[in-house]
Tab-separated table of C-alpha atoms and ligand atoms in Angstrom:
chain	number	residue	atom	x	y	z
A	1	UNK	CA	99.813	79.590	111.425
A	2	UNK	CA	102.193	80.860	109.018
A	3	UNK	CA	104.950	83.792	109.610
A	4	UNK	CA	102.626	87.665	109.394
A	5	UNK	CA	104.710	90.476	107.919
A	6	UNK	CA	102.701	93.899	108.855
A	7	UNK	CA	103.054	96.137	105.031
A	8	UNK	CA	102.382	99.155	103.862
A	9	UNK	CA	102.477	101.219	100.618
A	10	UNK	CA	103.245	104.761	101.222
A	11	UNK	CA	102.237	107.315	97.594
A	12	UNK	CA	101.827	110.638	97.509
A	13	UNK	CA	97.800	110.063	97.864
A	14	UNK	CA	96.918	107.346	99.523
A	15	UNK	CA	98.390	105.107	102.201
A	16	UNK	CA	97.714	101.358	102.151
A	17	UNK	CA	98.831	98.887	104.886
A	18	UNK	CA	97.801	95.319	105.116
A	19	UNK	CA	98.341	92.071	107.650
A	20	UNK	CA	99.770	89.832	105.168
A	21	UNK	CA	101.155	85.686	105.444
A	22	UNK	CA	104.437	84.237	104.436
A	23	UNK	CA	103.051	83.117	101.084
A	24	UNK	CA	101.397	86.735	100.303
A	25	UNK	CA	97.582	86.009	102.032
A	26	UNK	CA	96.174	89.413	103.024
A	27	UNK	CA	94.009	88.814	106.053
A	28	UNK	CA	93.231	92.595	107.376
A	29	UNK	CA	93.921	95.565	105.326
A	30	UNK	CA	93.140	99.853	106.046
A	31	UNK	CA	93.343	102.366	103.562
A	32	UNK	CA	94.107	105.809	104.026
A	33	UNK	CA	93.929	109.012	101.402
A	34	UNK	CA	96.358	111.098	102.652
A	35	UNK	CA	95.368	114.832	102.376
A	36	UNK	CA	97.892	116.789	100.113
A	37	UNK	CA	98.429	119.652	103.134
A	38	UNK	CA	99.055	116.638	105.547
A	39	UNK	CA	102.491	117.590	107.637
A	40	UNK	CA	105.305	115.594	108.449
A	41	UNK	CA	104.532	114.412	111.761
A	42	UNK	CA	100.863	113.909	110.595
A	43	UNK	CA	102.079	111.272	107.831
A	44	UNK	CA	103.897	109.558	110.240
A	45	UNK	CA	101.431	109.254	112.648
A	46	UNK	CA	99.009	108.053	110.264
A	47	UNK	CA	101.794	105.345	108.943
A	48	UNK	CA	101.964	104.306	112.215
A	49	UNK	CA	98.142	104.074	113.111
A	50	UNK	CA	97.040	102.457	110.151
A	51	UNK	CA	100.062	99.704	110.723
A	52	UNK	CA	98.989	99.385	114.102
A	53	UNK	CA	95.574	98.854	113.305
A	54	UNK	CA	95.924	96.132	110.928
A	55	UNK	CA	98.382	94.025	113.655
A	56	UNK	CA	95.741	94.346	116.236
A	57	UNK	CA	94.109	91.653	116.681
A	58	UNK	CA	96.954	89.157	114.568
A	59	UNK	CA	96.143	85.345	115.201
A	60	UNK	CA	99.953	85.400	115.998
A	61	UNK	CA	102.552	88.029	116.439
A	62	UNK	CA	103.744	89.727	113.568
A	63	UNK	CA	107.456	89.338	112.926
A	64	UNK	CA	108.547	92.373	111.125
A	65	UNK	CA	107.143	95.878	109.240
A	66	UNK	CA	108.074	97.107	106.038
A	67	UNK	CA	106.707	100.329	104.101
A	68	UNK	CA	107.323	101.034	100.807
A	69	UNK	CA	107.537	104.635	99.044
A	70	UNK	CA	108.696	106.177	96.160
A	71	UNK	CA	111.586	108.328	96.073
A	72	UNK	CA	115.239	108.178	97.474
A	73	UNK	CA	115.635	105.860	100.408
A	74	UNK	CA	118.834	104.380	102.443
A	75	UNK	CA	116.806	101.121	103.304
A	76	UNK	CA	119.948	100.145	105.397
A	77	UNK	CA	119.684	103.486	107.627
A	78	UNK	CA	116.081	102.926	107.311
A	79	UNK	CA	115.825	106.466	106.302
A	80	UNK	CA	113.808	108.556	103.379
A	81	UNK	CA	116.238	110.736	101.481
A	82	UNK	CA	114.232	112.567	99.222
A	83	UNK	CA	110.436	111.838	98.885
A	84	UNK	CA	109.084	113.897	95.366
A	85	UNK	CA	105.347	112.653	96.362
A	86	UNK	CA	105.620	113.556	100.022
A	87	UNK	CA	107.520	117.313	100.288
A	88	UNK	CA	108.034	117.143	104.129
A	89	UNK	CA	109.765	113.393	103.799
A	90	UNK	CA	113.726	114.394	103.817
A	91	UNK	CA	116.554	112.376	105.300
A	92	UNK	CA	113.236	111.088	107.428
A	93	UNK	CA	114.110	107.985	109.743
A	94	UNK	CA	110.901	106.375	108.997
A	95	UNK	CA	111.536	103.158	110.808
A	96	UNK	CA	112.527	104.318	114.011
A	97	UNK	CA	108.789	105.072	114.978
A	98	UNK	CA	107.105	102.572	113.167
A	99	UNK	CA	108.972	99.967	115.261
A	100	UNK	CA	109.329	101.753	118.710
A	101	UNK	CA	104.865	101.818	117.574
A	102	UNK	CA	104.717	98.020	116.663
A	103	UNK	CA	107.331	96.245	118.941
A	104	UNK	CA	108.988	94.778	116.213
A	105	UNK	CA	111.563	95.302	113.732
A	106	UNK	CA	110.647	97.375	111.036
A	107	UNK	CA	112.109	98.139	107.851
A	108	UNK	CA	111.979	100.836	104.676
A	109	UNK	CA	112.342	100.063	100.537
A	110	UNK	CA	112.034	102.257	97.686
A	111	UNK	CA	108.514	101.058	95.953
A	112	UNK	CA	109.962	99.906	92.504
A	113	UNK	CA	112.033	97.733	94.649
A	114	UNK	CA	109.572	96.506	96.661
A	115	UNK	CA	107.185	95.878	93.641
A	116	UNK	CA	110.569	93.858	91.807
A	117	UNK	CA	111.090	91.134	95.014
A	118	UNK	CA	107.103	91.384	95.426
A	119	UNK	CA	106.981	89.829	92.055
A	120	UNK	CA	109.751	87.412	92.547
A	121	UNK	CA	108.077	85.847	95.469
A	122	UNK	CA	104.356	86.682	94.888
A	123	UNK	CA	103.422	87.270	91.411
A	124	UNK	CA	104.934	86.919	87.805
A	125	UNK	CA	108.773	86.798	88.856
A	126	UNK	CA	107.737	83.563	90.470
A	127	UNK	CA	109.899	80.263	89.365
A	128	UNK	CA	113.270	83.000	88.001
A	129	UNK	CA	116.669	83.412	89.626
A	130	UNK	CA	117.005	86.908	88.057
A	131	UNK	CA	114.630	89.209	87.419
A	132	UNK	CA	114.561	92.613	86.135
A	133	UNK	CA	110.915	94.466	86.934
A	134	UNK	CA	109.715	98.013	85.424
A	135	UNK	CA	107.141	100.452	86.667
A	136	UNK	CA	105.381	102.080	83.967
A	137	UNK	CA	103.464	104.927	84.698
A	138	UNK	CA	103.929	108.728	85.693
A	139	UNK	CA	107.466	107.803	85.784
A	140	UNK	CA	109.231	104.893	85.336
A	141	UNK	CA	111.092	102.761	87.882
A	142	UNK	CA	112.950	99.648	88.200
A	143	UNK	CA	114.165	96.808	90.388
A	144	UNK	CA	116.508	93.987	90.031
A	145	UNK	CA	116.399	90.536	91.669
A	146	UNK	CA	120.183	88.826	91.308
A	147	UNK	CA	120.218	85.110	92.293
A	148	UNK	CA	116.927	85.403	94.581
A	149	UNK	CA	117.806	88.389	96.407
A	150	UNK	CA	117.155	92.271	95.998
A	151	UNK	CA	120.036	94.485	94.295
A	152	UNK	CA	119.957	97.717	96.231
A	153	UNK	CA	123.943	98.696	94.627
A	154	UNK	CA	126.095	100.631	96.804
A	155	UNK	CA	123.692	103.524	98.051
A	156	UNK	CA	120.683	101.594	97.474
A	157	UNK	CA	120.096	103.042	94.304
A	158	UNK	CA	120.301	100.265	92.239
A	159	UNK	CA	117.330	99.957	89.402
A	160	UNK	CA	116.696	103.471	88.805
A	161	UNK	CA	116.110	102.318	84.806
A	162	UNK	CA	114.285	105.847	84.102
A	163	UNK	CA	117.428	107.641	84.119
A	164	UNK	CA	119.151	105.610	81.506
A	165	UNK	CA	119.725	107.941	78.546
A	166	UNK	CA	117.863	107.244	75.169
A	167	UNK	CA	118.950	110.518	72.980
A	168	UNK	CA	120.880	113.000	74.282
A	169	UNK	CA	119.496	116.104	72.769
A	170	UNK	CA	116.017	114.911	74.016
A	171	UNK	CA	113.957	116.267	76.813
A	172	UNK	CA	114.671	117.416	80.092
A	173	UNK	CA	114.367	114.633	82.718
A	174	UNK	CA	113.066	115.805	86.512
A	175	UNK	CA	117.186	114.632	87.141
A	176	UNK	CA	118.459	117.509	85.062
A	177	UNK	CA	119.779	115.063	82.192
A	178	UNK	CA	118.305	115.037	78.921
A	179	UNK	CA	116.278	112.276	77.287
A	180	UNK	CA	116.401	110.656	79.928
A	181	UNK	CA	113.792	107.111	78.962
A	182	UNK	CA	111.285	109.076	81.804
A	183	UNK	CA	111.644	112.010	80.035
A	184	UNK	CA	111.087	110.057	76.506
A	185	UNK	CA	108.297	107.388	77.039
A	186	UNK	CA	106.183	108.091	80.612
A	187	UNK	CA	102.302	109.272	81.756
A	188	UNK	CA	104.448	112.559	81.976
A	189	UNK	CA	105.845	112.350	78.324
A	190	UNK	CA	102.904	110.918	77.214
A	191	UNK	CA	100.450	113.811	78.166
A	192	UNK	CA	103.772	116.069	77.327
A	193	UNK	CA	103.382	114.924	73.320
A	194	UNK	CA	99.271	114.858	73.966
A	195	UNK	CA	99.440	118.447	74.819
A	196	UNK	CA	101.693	118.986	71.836
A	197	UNK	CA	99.319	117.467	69.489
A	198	UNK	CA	96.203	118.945	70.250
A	199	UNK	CA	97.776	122.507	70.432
A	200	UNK	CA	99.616	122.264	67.150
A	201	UNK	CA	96.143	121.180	65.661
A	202	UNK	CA	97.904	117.950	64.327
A	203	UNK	CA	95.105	115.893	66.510
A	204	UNK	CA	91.524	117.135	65.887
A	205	UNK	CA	90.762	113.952	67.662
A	206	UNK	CA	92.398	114.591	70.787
A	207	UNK	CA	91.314	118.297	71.161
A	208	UNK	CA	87.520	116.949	71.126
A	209	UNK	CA	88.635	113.825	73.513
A	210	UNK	CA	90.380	116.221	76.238
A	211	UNK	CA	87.306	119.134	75.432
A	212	UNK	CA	89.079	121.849	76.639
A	213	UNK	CA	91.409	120.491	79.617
A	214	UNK	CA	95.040	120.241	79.416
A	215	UNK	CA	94.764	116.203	77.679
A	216	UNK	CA	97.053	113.358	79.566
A	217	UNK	CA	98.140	110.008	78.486
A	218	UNK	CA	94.706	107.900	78.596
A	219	UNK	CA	93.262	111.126	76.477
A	220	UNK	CA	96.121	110.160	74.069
A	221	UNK	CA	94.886	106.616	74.156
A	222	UNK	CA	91.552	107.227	73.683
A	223	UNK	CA	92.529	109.270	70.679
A	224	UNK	CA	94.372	106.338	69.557
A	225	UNK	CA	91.965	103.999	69.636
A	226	UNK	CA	89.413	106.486	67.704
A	227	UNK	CA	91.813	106.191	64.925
A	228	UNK	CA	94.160	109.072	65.523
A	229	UNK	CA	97.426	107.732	63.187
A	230	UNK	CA	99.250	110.865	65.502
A	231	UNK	CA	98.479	109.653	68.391
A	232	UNK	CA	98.867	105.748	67.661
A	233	UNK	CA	102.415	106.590	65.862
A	234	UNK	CA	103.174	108.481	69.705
A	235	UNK	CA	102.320	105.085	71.882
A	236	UNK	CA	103.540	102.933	69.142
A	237	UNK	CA	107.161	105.042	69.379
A	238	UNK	CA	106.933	105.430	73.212
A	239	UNK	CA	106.820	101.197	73.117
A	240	UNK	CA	109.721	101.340	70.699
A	241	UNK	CA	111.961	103.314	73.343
A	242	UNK	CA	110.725	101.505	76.020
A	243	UNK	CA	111.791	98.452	74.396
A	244	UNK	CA	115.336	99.865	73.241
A	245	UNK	CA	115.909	100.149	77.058
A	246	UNK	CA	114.741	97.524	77.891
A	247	UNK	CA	117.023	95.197	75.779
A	248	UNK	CA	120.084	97.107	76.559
A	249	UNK	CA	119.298	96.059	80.080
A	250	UNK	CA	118.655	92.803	79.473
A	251	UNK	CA	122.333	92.645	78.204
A	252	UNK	CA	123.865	93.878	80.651
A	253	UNK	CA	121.470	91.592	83.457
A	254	UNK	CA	120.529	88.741	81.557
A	255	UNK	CA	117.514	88.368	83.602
A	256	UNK	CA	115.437	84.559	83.203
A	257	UNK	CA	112.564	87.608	82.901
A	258	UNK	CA	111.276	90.675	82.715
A	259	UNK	CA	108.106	91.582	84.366
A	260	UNK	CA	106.211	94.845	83.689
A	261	UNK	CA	103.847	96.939	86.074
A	262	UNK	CA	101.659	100.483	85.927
A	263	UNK	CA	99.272	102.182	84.224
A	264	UNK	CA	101.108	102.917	81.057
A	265	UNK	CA	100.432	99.287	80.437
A	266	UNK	CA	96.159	99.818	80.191
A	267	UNK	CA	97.747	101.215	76.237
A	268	UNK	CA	98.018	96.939	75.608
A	269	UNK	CA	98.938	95.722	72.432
A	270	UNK	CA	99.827	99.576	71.119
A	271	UNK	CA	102.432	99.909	73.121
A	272	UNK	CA	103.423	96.358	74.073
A	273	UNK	CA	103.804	95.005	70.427
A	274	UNK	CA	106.595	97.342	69.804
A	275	UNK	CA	108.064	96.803	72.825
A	276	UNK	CA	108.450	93.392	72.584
A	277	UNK	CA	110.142	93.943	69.171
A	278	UNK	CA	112.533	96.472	70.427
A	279	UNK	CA	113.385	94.421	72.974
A	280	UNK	CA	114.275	90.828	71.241
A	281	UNK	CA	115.398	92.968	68.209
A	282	UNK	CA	118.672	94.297	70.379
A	283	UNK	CA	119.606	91.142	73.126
A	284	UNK	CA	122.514	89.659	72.008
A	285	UNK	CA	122.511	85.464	71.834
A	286	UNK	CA	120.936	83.532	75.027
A	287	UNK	CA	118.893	87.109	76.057
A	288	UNK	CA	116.914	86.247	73.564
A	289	UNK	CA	115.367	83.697	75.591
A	290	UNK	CA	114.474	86.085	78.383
A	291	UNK	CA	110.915	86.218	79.114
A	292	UNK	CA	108.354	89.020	79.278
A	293	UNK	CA	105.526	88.673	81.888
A	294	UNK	CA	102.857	91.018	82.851
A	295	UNK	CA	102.387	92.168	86.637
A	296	UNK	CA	99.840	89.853	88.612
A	297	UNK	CA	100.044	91.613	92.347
A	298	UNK	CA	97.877	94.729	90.378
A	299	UNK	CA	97.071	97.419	93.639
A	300	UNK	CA	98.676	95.128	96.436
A	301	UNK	CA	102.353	95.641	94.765
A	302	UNK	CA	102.786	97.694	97.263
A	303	UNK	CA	102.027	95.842	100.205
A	304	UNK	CA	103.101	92.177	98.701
A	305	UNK	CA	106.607	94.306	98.023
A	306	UNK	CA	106.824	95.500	101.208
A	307	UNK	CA	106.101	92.003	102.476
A	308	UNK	CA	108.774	89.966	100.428
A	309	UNK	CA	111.246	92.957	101.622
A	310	UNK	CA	110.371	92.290	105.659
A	311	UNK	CA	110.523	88.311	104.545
A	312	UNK	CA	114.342	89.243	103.342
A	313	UNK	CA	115.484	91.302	106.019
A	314	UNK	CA	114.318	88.759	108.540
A	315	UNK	CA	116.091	85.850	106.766
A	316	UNK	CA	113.213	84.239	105.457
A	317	UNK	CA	113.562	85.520	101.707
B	401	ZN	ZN1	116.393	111.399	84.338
């Protein structure tokens, strides 16, 4: 029987947490939807139920627990900093009961992180050395694999790529910098410039598409793909940026790849076409060669993350 890792996937939402193998076979999994007005001590709880109720019941036993969540987290001290999807979650021990619940050790990783060694081991990162991975969707995250292992940096910050600055005098990031690539090219920015078209009248298209509601970024789409040359020319720059920031990463990482995740990535060719061009346009000599892949894990990021993180910690990364 092969080594079990107990996972789960902590969002503002929903809670996920799965039995899962060595090689990333999910063989029980629970869901959860967590109710917004959900306390503290309630989200815990159900953390720890839902893990427990996936281990019950393991062929074998498991050998270690891992969630991952968005938000600020000291992995090491196994501790949530700041949690912007989860208001109660701050400087939150989160492993403490998960393993006194489970018997076994138990650990903590920021999601993006997760997602970026998930890859590596599961999904398109597999067969690279270095990796650089990107979450794409109503924010934008990051994670970096160096030489097979995670990069968590000094603080265990390491990876936030939305907070690299793209224009100075641009918008106002959640961080309190400006332009910000978050702030630029997002699901946020995205419905941000959707708004601003269809209330400036410059998108007839996307005022009829959003009939009435505030529109977001699939509204923006949508317009796009009706022929809106506004909204197109939005995604189409959004790619650009995304791909400017990309490259200068890949310069300064010179990852074998870089493998892309989220829901800004259901805008396809619109967004990825310039993207790609942004990208190879700026790395310098050898970067050039540095592949772009597409996520495979889909919804079990999460979990598969949290797995490959547990694998790690336990020394069998
Ligand atoms: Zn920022």
């Amino acid at each position: 029987m092969a080594d079990l890792i107990v996972a789960a996937d902590l969002g503002g939402t929903h809670l996920r947490a799965a039995l899962v193998t060595a090689d990333g076979h999910v063989l029980k999994r629970a869901d959860h939807h967590t109710p917004p007005t959900a306390t503290r001590d309630e989200i815990v709880g159900e953390v720890c139920n839902l893990m427990t109720a996936v281990a019950e019941g393991a062929p074998e036993r498991p050998l270690g627990a891992c969630v991952a969540t968005a938000g600020l987290i000291d992995a090491d001290q196994g501790k949530v900093i700041i949690a912007p999807n989860i208001p109660g979650f701050r400087n939150l021990v989160l492993t403490d009961p998960v393993a006194a619940r489970l018997g076994i050790p138990a650990y903590i990783e920021n999601d993006a992180s997760a997602a970026a060694l998930g890859e590596f081991r599961f999904g398109a990162g597999r067969g690279t050395r270095h990796l650089l991975h990107a979450t794409l969707g109503t924010g934008i995250g990051g994670g970096i694999v160096i030489d097979g292992r995670l990069y968590r940096g000094a603080k265990g910050l390491a990876g936030e790529i939305g907070h690299i600055i793209l224009d100075p005098a641009g918008p106002v990031c959640n961080c309190g910098s400006r332009g910000c690539l978050e702030a630029m090219v997002s699901g946020v920015a995205f419905a941000a410039r959707a708004r601003y078209l269809a209330s400036t009248g410059k998108s007839a298209r996307l005022r009829e598409i959003a009939a009435g509601r505030e529109p977001d970024a699939s509204d923006l789409h949508a317009a796009a793909l009706a022929g809106d040359a506004f909204a197109e020319a939005e995604i189409r720059h959004g790619g650009h940026l995304l791909g400017l920031g990309l490259g200068s990463l890949v310069n300064v990482l010179n990852p074998d790849a870089v493998t892309l995740s989220g829901g800004l990535l259901g805008m396809g060719a619109m967004l990825l076409e310039p993207l790609r061009e942004a990208m190879y346009s700026l790395a310098y000599g050898p970067a050039a060669g540095t592949l772009i892949r597409l996520s495979e894990l889909g919804d079990d990021a999460g979990i598969l993350g949290a797995t490959a993180v547990a694998l790690e910690r336990l020394g069998r990364g």
